[in-house]
Amino acid sequence: MSSNHDPELDDVLQDADLRRIVAVLTSAETPEPPLDDAYRTGLRRQLMQEAWAMSEGRYSLWRRAFGPRGFAWAGAAAGLVLIASVVVWTALQPTGGFNTVVIQSPVDGKSSVSLQQPILVSFNQPMDHQTTQGATQITPATTVTYSWDQNSRTLAVQPASGNLAPNTQYQVTIGPGARTQSGQPLATPQTITFVTQP
């Protein structure tokens, strides 16, 4: 009989032949069945899935930020910012954009303008000197000389006598004959009005 004696088994098996068969069966060693390769692969897959599920909470912020969904949201946000900046930039542009010639002067609408200063007229793009000077009219009629800055964007109109008349309203009109250096004409006449000091 085997060294592992079971008293309950003796109660159940009264016959000596049956006890001998039990002893032979319990003493026999059975070989382990071979593992199937598919079992190993399936077990590995299951263990990896469980490991990923356990680690999801640890790095979820990084995984969300740099995963496909995070990059998609970042791209959508960048596109939205780009569209908004184009809309704002377009809204802040003067009417007509770069194609329209815009004229400004620091003396426009002022009173008590100094008699000894030239009348400065600024343009938003480089102007053709000859056509712009030909389209410039001053009221009251005054003999003037013209000079330009090196960018051809600021015209200085200086009375030939050196001084403007005191206590006088001047109007400097740039007519539609003025053209940019690219050949675009001024759409409408533009006037600068100011009054000199007494």
PDB file of C-alpha atoms in Angstrom:
ATOM      1  CA  MET A   1       0.000   0.000   0.000  1.00  0.00           C
ATOM      2  CA  SER A   2       1.053   3.531  -0.391  1.00  0.00           C
ATOM      3  CA  SER A   3       2.507   5.711   2.306  1.00  0.00           C
ATOM      4  CA  ASN A   4      -0.525   8.002   1.995  1.00  0.00           C
ATOM      5  CA  HIS A   5      -3.035   5.830   3.799  1.00  0.00           C
ATOM      6  CA  ASP A   6      -6.620   7.103   3.721  1.00  0.00           C
ATOM      7  CA  PRO A   7      -8.840   5.598   6.459  1.00  0.00           C
ATOM      8  CA  GLU A   8     -12.029   6.778   4.775  1.00  0.00           C
ATOM      9  CA  LEU A   9     -11.028   4.927   1.636  1.00  0.00           C
ATOM     10  CA  ASP A  10     -10.690   1.729   3.724  1.00  0.00           C
ATOM     11  CA  ASP A  11     -14.273   2.213   4.916  1.00  0.00           C
ATOM     12  CA  VAL A  12     -15.570   2.596   1.378  1.00  0.00           C
ATOM     13  CA  LEU A  13     -13.456  -0.116  -0.210  1.00  0.00           C
ATOM     14  CA  GLN A  14     -13.938  -3.304   1.734  1.00  0.00           C
ATOM     15  CA  ASP A  15     -12.485  -5.545  -0.931  1.00  0.00           C
ATOM     16  CA  ALA A  16      -8.657  -6.062  -0.882  1.00  0.00           C
ATOM     17  CA  ASP A  17      -8.479  -6.245  -4.708  1.00  0.00           C
ATOM     18  CA  LEU A  18     -10.034  -2.824  -5.010  1.00  0.00           C
ATOM     19  CA  ARG A  19      -7.572  -1.429  -2.477  1.00  0.00           C
ATOM     20  CA  ARG A  20      -4.676  -2.831  -4.488  1.00  0.00           C
ATOM     21  CA  ILE A  21      -5.955  -1.188  -7.670  1.00  0.00           C
ATOM     22  CA  VAL A  22      -6.260   2.107  -5.825  1.00  0.00           C
ATOM     23  CA  ALA A  23      -2.691   1.750  -4.546  1.00  0.00           C
ATOM     24  CA  VAL A  24      -1.353   1.080  -8.058  1.00  0.00           C
ATOM     25  CA  LEU A  25      -3.240   4.025  -9.505  1.00  0.00           C
ATOM     26  CA  THR A  26      -2.109   6.465  -6.807  1.00  0.00           C
ATOM     27  CA  SER A  27       1.532   5.380  -7.063  1.00  0.00           C
ATOM     28  CA  ALA A  28       1.651   5.721 -10.858  1.00  0.00           C
ATOM     29  CA  GLU A  29       3.132   8.995 -12.106  1.00  0.00           C
ATOM     30  CA  THR A  30       1.275  10.658 -14.961  1.00  0.00           C
ATOM     31  CA  PRO A  31       3.268  12.841 -17.363  1.00  0.00           C
ATOM     32  CA  GLU A  32       2.224  16.508 -17.699  1.00  0.00           C
ATOM     33  CA  PRO A  33       0.333  17.186 -20.898  1.00  0.00           C
ATOM     34  CA  PRO A  34       2.285  19.319 -23.429  1.00  0.00           C
ATOM     35  CA  LEU A  35       1.316  23.006 -23.616  1.00  0.00           C
ATOM     36  CA  ASP A  36      -0.237  24.195 -26.850  1.00  0.00           C
ATOM     37  CA  ASP A  37       1.497  27.204 -28.567  1.00  0.00           C
ATOM     38  CA  ALA A  38      -1.882  28.864 -29.019  1.00  0.00           C
ATOM     39  CA  TYR A  39      -2.418  28.604 -25.270  1.00  0.00           C
ATOM     40  CA  ARG A  40       0.856  30.425 -24.591  1.00  0.00           C
ATOM     41  CA  THR A  41      -0.002  33.194 -27.092  1.00  0.00           C
ATOM     42  CA  GLY A  42      -3.498  33.589 -25.684  1.00  0.00           C
ATOM     43  CA  LEU A  43      -2.167  33.673 -22.118  1.00  0.00           C
ATOM     44  CA  ARG A  44       0.410  36.324 -23.080  1.00  0.00           C
ATOM     45  CA  ARG A  45      -2.289  38.439 -24.772  1.00  0.00           C
ATOM     46  CA  GLN A  46      -4.546  38.159 -21.728  1.00  0.00           C
ATOM     47  CA  LEU A  47      -1.726  39.130 -19.348  1.00  0.00           C
ATOM     48  CA  MET A  48      -0.759  42.134 -21.496  1.00  0.00           C
ATOM     49  CA  GLN A  49      -4.371  43.334 -21.616  1.00  0.00           C
ATOM     50  CA  GLU A  50      -4.628  43.066 -17.843  1.00  0.00           C
ATOM     51  CA  ALA A  51      -1.322  44.937 -17.431  1.00  0.00           C
ATOM     52  CA  TRP A  52      -2.507  47.751 -19.731  1.00  0.00           C
ATOM     53  CA  ALA A  53      -5.807  47.951 -17.878  1.00  0.00           C
ATOM     54  CA  MET A  54      -3.997  48.244 -14.526  1.00  0.00           C
ATOM     55  CA  SER A  55      -1.601  50.948 -15.774  1.00  0.00           C
ATOM     56  CA  GLU A  56      -4.250  53.079 -17.518  1.00  0.00           C
ATOM     57  CA  GLY A  57      -4.823  55.257 -14.477  1.00  0.00           C
ATOM     58  CA  ARG A  58      -1.121  56.076 -14.010  1.00  0.00           C
ATOM     59  CA  TYR A  59      -0.248  57.780 -17.283  1.00  0.00           C
ATOM     60  CA  SER A  60      -3.680  58.634 -18.593  1.00  0.00           C
ATOM     61  CA  LEU A  61      -2.983  62.394 -18.737  1.00  0.00           C
ATOM     62  CA  TRP A  62       0.086  61.920 -20.974  1.00  0.00           C
ATOM     63  CA  ARG A  63      -1.655  59.242 -22.960  1.00  0.00           C
ATOM     64  CA  ARG A  64      -4.641  61.523 -23.526  1.00  0.00           C
ATOM     65  CA  ALA A  65      -2.508  64.546 -24.391  1.00  0.00           C
ATOM     66  CA  PHE A  66      -0.206  62.771 -26.842  1.00  0.00           C
ATOM     67  CA  GLY A  67      -2.551  60.113 -28.138  1.00  0.00           C
ATOM     68  CA  PRO A  68      -4.445  60.361 -31.433  1.00  0.00           C
ATOM     69  CA  ARG A  69      -7.450  61.980 -29.787  1.00  0.00           C
ATOM     70  CA  GLY A  70      -5.249  64.564 -28.011  1.00  0.00           C
ATOM     71  CA  PHE A  71      -3.490  65.473 -31.255  1.00  0.00           C
ATOM     72  CA  ALA A  72      -6.832  65.782 -33.018  1.00  0.00           C
ATOM     73  CA  TRP A  73      -8.091  68.255 -30.396  1.00  0.00           C
ATOM     74  CA  ALA A  74      -4.807  70.185 -30.534  1.00  0.00           C
ATOM     75  CA  GLY A  75      -5.120  70.430 -34.331  1.00  0.00           C
ATOM     76  CA  ALA A  76      -8.710  71.600 -34.062  1.00  0.00           C
ATOM     77  CA  ALA A  77      -7.739  74.252 -31.481  1.00  0.00           C
ATOM     78  CA  ALA A  78      -4.838  75.464 -33.645  1.00  0.00           C
ATOM     79  CA  GLY A  79      -7.158  75.708 -36.657  1.00  0.00           C
ATOM     80  CA  LEU A  80      -9.703  77.664 -34.627  1.00  0.00           C
ATOM     81  CA  VAL A  81      -7.027  80.110 -33.408  1.00  0.00           C
ATOM     82  CA  LEU A  82      -5.762  80.532 -36.972  1.00  0.00           C
ATOM     83  CA  ILE A  83      -9.250  81.254 -38.325  1.00  0.00           C
ATOM     84  CA  ALA A  84      -9.968  83.690 -35.478  1.00  0.00           C
ATOM     85  CA  SER A  85      -6.706  85.566 -36.059  1.00  0.00           C
ATOM     86  CA  VAL A  86      -7.443  85.891 -39.794  1.00  0.00           C
ATOM     87  CA  VAL A  87     -10.925  87.219 -39.024  1.00  0.00           C
ATOM     88  CA  VAL A  88      -9.564  89.755 -36.503  1.00  0.00           C
ATOM     89  CA  TRP A  89      -6.748  90.829 -38.838  1.00  0.00           C
ATOM     90  CA  THR A  90      -9.210  91.275 -41.711  1.00  0.00           C
ATOM     91  CA  ALA A  91     -11.600  93.269 -39.537  1.00  0.00           C
ATOM     92  CA  LEU A  92      -8.820  95.653 -38.472  1.00  0.00           C
ATOM     93  CA  GLN A  93      -7.713  96.412 -42.032  1.00  0.00           C
ATOM     94  CA  PRO A  94      -8.833  99.702 -43.575  1.00  0.00           C
ATOM     95  CA  THR A  95     -11.676  99.467 -46.039  1.00  0.00           C
ATOM     96  CA  GLY A  96     -10.421  98.183 -49.358  1.00  0.00           C
ATOM     97  CA  GLY A  97      -7.268  96.683 -47.863  1.00  0.00           C
ATOM     98  CA  PHE A  98      -3.883  97.248 -49.456  1.00  0.00           C
ATOM     99  CA  ASN A  99      -5.417  98.024 -52.853  1.00  0.00           C
ATOM    100  CA  THR A 100      -6.992 101.258 -51.598  1.00  0.00           C
ATOM    101  CA  VAL A 101      -4.685 104.234 -51.211  1.00  0.00           C
ATOM    102  CA  VAL A 102      -5.105 105.778 -47.759  1.00  0.00           C
ATOM    103  CA  ILE A 103      -3.878 109.316 -47.067  1.00  0.00           C
ATOM    104  CA  GLN A 104      -3.155 110.784 -43.640  1.00  0.00           C
ATOM    105  CA  SER A 105      -1.568 113.967 -42.303  1.00  0.00           C
ATOM    106  CA  PRO A 106      -0.626 115.056 -38.769  1.00  0.00           C
ATOM    107  CA  VAL A 107      -2.105 118.525 -39.464  1.00  0.00           C
ATOM    108  CA  ASP A 108      -5.474 117.315 -40.788  1.00  0.00           C
ATOM    109  CA  GLY A 109      -8.323 118.944 -38.822  1.00  0.00           C
ATOM    110  CA  LYS A 110      -5.957 121.004 -36.637  1.00  0.00           C
ATOM    111  CA  SER A 111      -6.079 124.681 -35.883  1.00  0.00           C
ATOM    112  CA  SER A 112      -3.092 126.860 -34.924  1.00  0.00           C
ATOM    113  CA  VAL A 113      -0.689 124.964 -37.191  1.00  0.00           C
ATOM    114  CA  SER A 114       2.832 126.420 -37.188  1.00  0.00           C
ATOM    115  CA  LEU A 115       3.676 128.710 -40.137  1.00  0.00           C
ATOM    116  CA  GLN A 116       7.209 127.384 -40.589  1.00  0.00           C
ATOM    117  CA  GLN A 117       6.537 123.664 -41.009  1.00  0.00           C
ATOM    118  CA  PRO A 118       5.975 121.712 -44.226  1.00  0.00           C
ATOM    119  CA  ILE A 119       2.642 120.022 -44.828  1.00  0.00           C
ATOM    120  CA  LEU A 120       3.276 116.271 -44.464  1.00  0.00           C
ATOM    121  CA  VAL A 121       1.056 113.874 -46.397  1.00  0.00           C
ATOM    122  CA  SER A 122       1.498 110.135 -45.652  1.00  0.00           C
ATOM    123  CA  PHE A 123       0.372 107.290 -47.925  1.00  0.00           C
ATOM    124  CA  ASN A 124      -0.144 103.628 -47.036  1.00  0.00           C
ATOM    125  CA  GLN A 125       1.955 102.493 -50.027  1.00  0.00           C
ATOM    126  CA  PRO A 126       4.776 103.852 -52.172  1.00  0.00           C
ATOM    127  CA  MET A 127       3.546 106.546 -54.577  1.00  0.00           C
ATOM    128  CA  ASP A 128       4.696 107.682 -58.013  1.00  0.00           C
ATOM    129  CA  HIS A 129       6.280 111.122 -57.476  1.00  0.00           C
ATOM    130  CA  GLN A 130       5.351 112.774 -60.760  1.00  0.00           C
ATOM    131  CA  THR A 131       1.651 111.797 -60.894  1.00  0.00           C
ATOM    132  CA  THR A 132       1.104 112.488 -57.178  1.00  0.00           C
ATOM    133  CA  GLN A 133       2.705 115.935 -57.319  1.00  0.00           C
ATOM    134  CA  GLY A 134       0.700 116.721 -60.481  1.00  0.00           C
ATOM    135  CA  ALA A 135      -2.548 115.713 -58.750  1.00  0.00           C
ATOM    136  CA  THR A 136      -1.866 117.843 -55.637  1.00  0.00           C
ATOM    137  CA  GLN A 137      -3.779 121.136 -55.345  1.00  0.00           C
ATOM    138  CA  ILE A 138      -3.506 123.698 -52.530  1.00  0.00           C
ATOM    139  CA  THR A 139      -6.191 126.224 -51.652  1.00  0.00           C
ATOM    140  CA  PRO A 140      -5.589 129.147 -51.369  1.00  0.00           C
ATOM    141  CA  ALA A 141      -3.256 128.896 -54.350  1.00  0.00           C
ATOM    142  CA  THR A 142       0.322 128.747 -53.097  1.00  0.00           C
ATOM    143  CA  THR A 143       3.592 128.129 -54.879  1.00  0.00           C
ATOM    144  CA  VAL A 144       5.160 125.056 -53.269  1.00  0.00           C
ATOM    145  CA  THR A 145       8.090 122.665 -53.572  1.00  0.00           C
ATOM    146  CA  TYR A 146       7.822 118.914 -53.008  1.00  0.00           C
ATOM    147  CA  SER A 147      10.152 116.441 -51.330  1.00  0.00           C
ATOM    148  CA  TRP A 148       9.724 112.733 -50.580  1.00  0.00           C
ATOM    149  CA  ASP A 149      11.083 110.359 -47.967  1.00  0.00           C
ATOM    150  CA  GLN A 150      13.208 107.485 -49.233  1.00  0.00           C
ATOM    151  CA  ASN A 151      10.277 105.002 -49.063  1.00  0.00           C
ATOM    152  CA  SER A 152       8.101 107.245 -51.283  1.00  0.00           C
ATOM    153  CA  ARG A 153       5.340 107.103 -48.679  1.00  0.00           C
ATOM    154  CA  THR A 154       5.542 110.611 -47.201  1.00  0.00           C
ATOM    155  CA  LEU A 155       5.254 113.787 -49.292  1.00  0.00           C
ATOM    156  CA  ALA A 156       6.439 117.076 -47.753  1.00  0.00           C
ATOM    157  CA  VAL A 157       4.733 120.124 -49.300  1.00  0.00           C
ATOM    158  CA  GLN A 158       6.729 123.293 -48.486  1.00  0.00           C
ATOM    159  CA  PRO A 159       5.633 126.816 -49.515  1.00  0.00           C
ATOM    160  CA  ALA A 160       8.256 128.400 -51.821  1.00  0.00           C
ATOM    161  CA  SER A 161       8.298 131.489 -49.556  1.00  0.00           C
ATOM    162  CA  GLY A 162       9.197 129.228 -46.599  1.00  0.00           C
ATOM    163  CA  ASN A 163       6.127 130.100 -44.512  1.00  0.00           C
ATOM    164  CA  LEU A 164       2.406 129.503 -44.650  1.00  0.00           C
ATOM    165  CA  ALA A 165       0.088 132.530 -44.420  1.00  0.00           C
ATOM    166  CA  PRO A 166      -1.059 133.302 -40.836  1.00  0.00           C
ATOM    167  CA  ASN A 167      -4.643 132.676 -39.694  1.00  0.00           C
ATOM    168  CA  THR A 168      -5.556 130.965 -42.985  1.00  0.00           C
ATOM    169  CA  GLN A 169      -7.534 127.801 -43.716  1.00  0.00           C
ATOM    170  CA  TYR A 170      -5.621 125.562 -46.119  1.00  0.00           C
ATOM    171  CA  GLN A 171      -6.941 122.625 -48.098  1.00  0.00           C
ATOM    172  CA  VAL A 172      -4.533 120.187 -49.705  1.00  0.00           C
ATOM    173  CA  THR A 173      -6.333 117.898 -52.156  1.00  0.00           C
ATOM    174  CA  ILE A 174      -4.773 114.814 -53.710  1.00  0.00           C
ATOM    175  CA  GLY A 175      -6.774 114.112 -56.868  1.00  0.00           C
ATOM    176  CA  PRO A 176      -7.493 110.839 -58.672  1.00  0.00           C
ATOM    177  CA  GLY A 177      -4.574 111.444 -61.048  1.00  0.00           C
ATOM    178  CA  ALA A 178      -2.186 110.308 -58.283  1.00  0.00           C
ATOM    179  CA  ARG A 179      -0.900 106.768 -58.752  1.00  0.00           C
ATOM    180  CA  THR A 180       1.001 104.268 -56.690  1.00  0.00           C
ATOM    181  CA  GLN A 181       4.358 102.977 -57.896  1.00  0.00           C
ATOM    182  CA  SER A 182       2.516  99.850 -59.080  1.00  0.00           C
ATOM    183  CA  GLY A 183       0.221 102.076 -61.216  1.00  0.00           C
ATOM    184  CA  GLN A 184      -2.966 101.962 -59.145  1.00  0.00           C
ATOM    185  CA  PRO A 185      -4.862 105.270 -59.212  1.00  0.00           C
ATOM    186  CA  LEU A 186      -6.331 107.017 -56.210  1.00  0.00           C
ATOM    187  CA  ALA A 187     -10.011 106.019 -56.120  1.00  0.00           C
ATOM    188  CA  THR A 188     -11.431 109.400 -55.017  1.00  0.00           C
ATOM    189  CA  PRO A 189      -9.939 112.805 -54.250  1.00  0.00           C
ATOM    190  CA  GLN A 190      -8.853 113.127 -50.632  1.00  0.00           C
ATOM    191  CA  THR A 191      -8.550 116.450 -48.834  1.00  0.00           C
ATOM    192  CA  ILE A 192      -6.557 117.563 -45.814  1.00  0.00           C
ATOM    193  CA  THR A 193      -7.884 120.718 -44.112  1.00  0.00           C
ATOM    194  CA  PHE A 194      -6.161 122.769 -41.403  1.00  0.00           C
ATOM    195  CA  VAL A 195      -5.902 126.357 -40.114  1.00  0.00           C
ATOM    196  CA  THR A 196      -2.613 128.137 -39.419  1.00  0.00           C
ATOM    197  CA  GLN A 197      -1.890 130.073 -36.255  1.00  0.00           C
ATOM    198  CA  PRO A 198      -2.522 133.867 -36.147  1.00  0.00           C
TER     199      PRO A 198
END
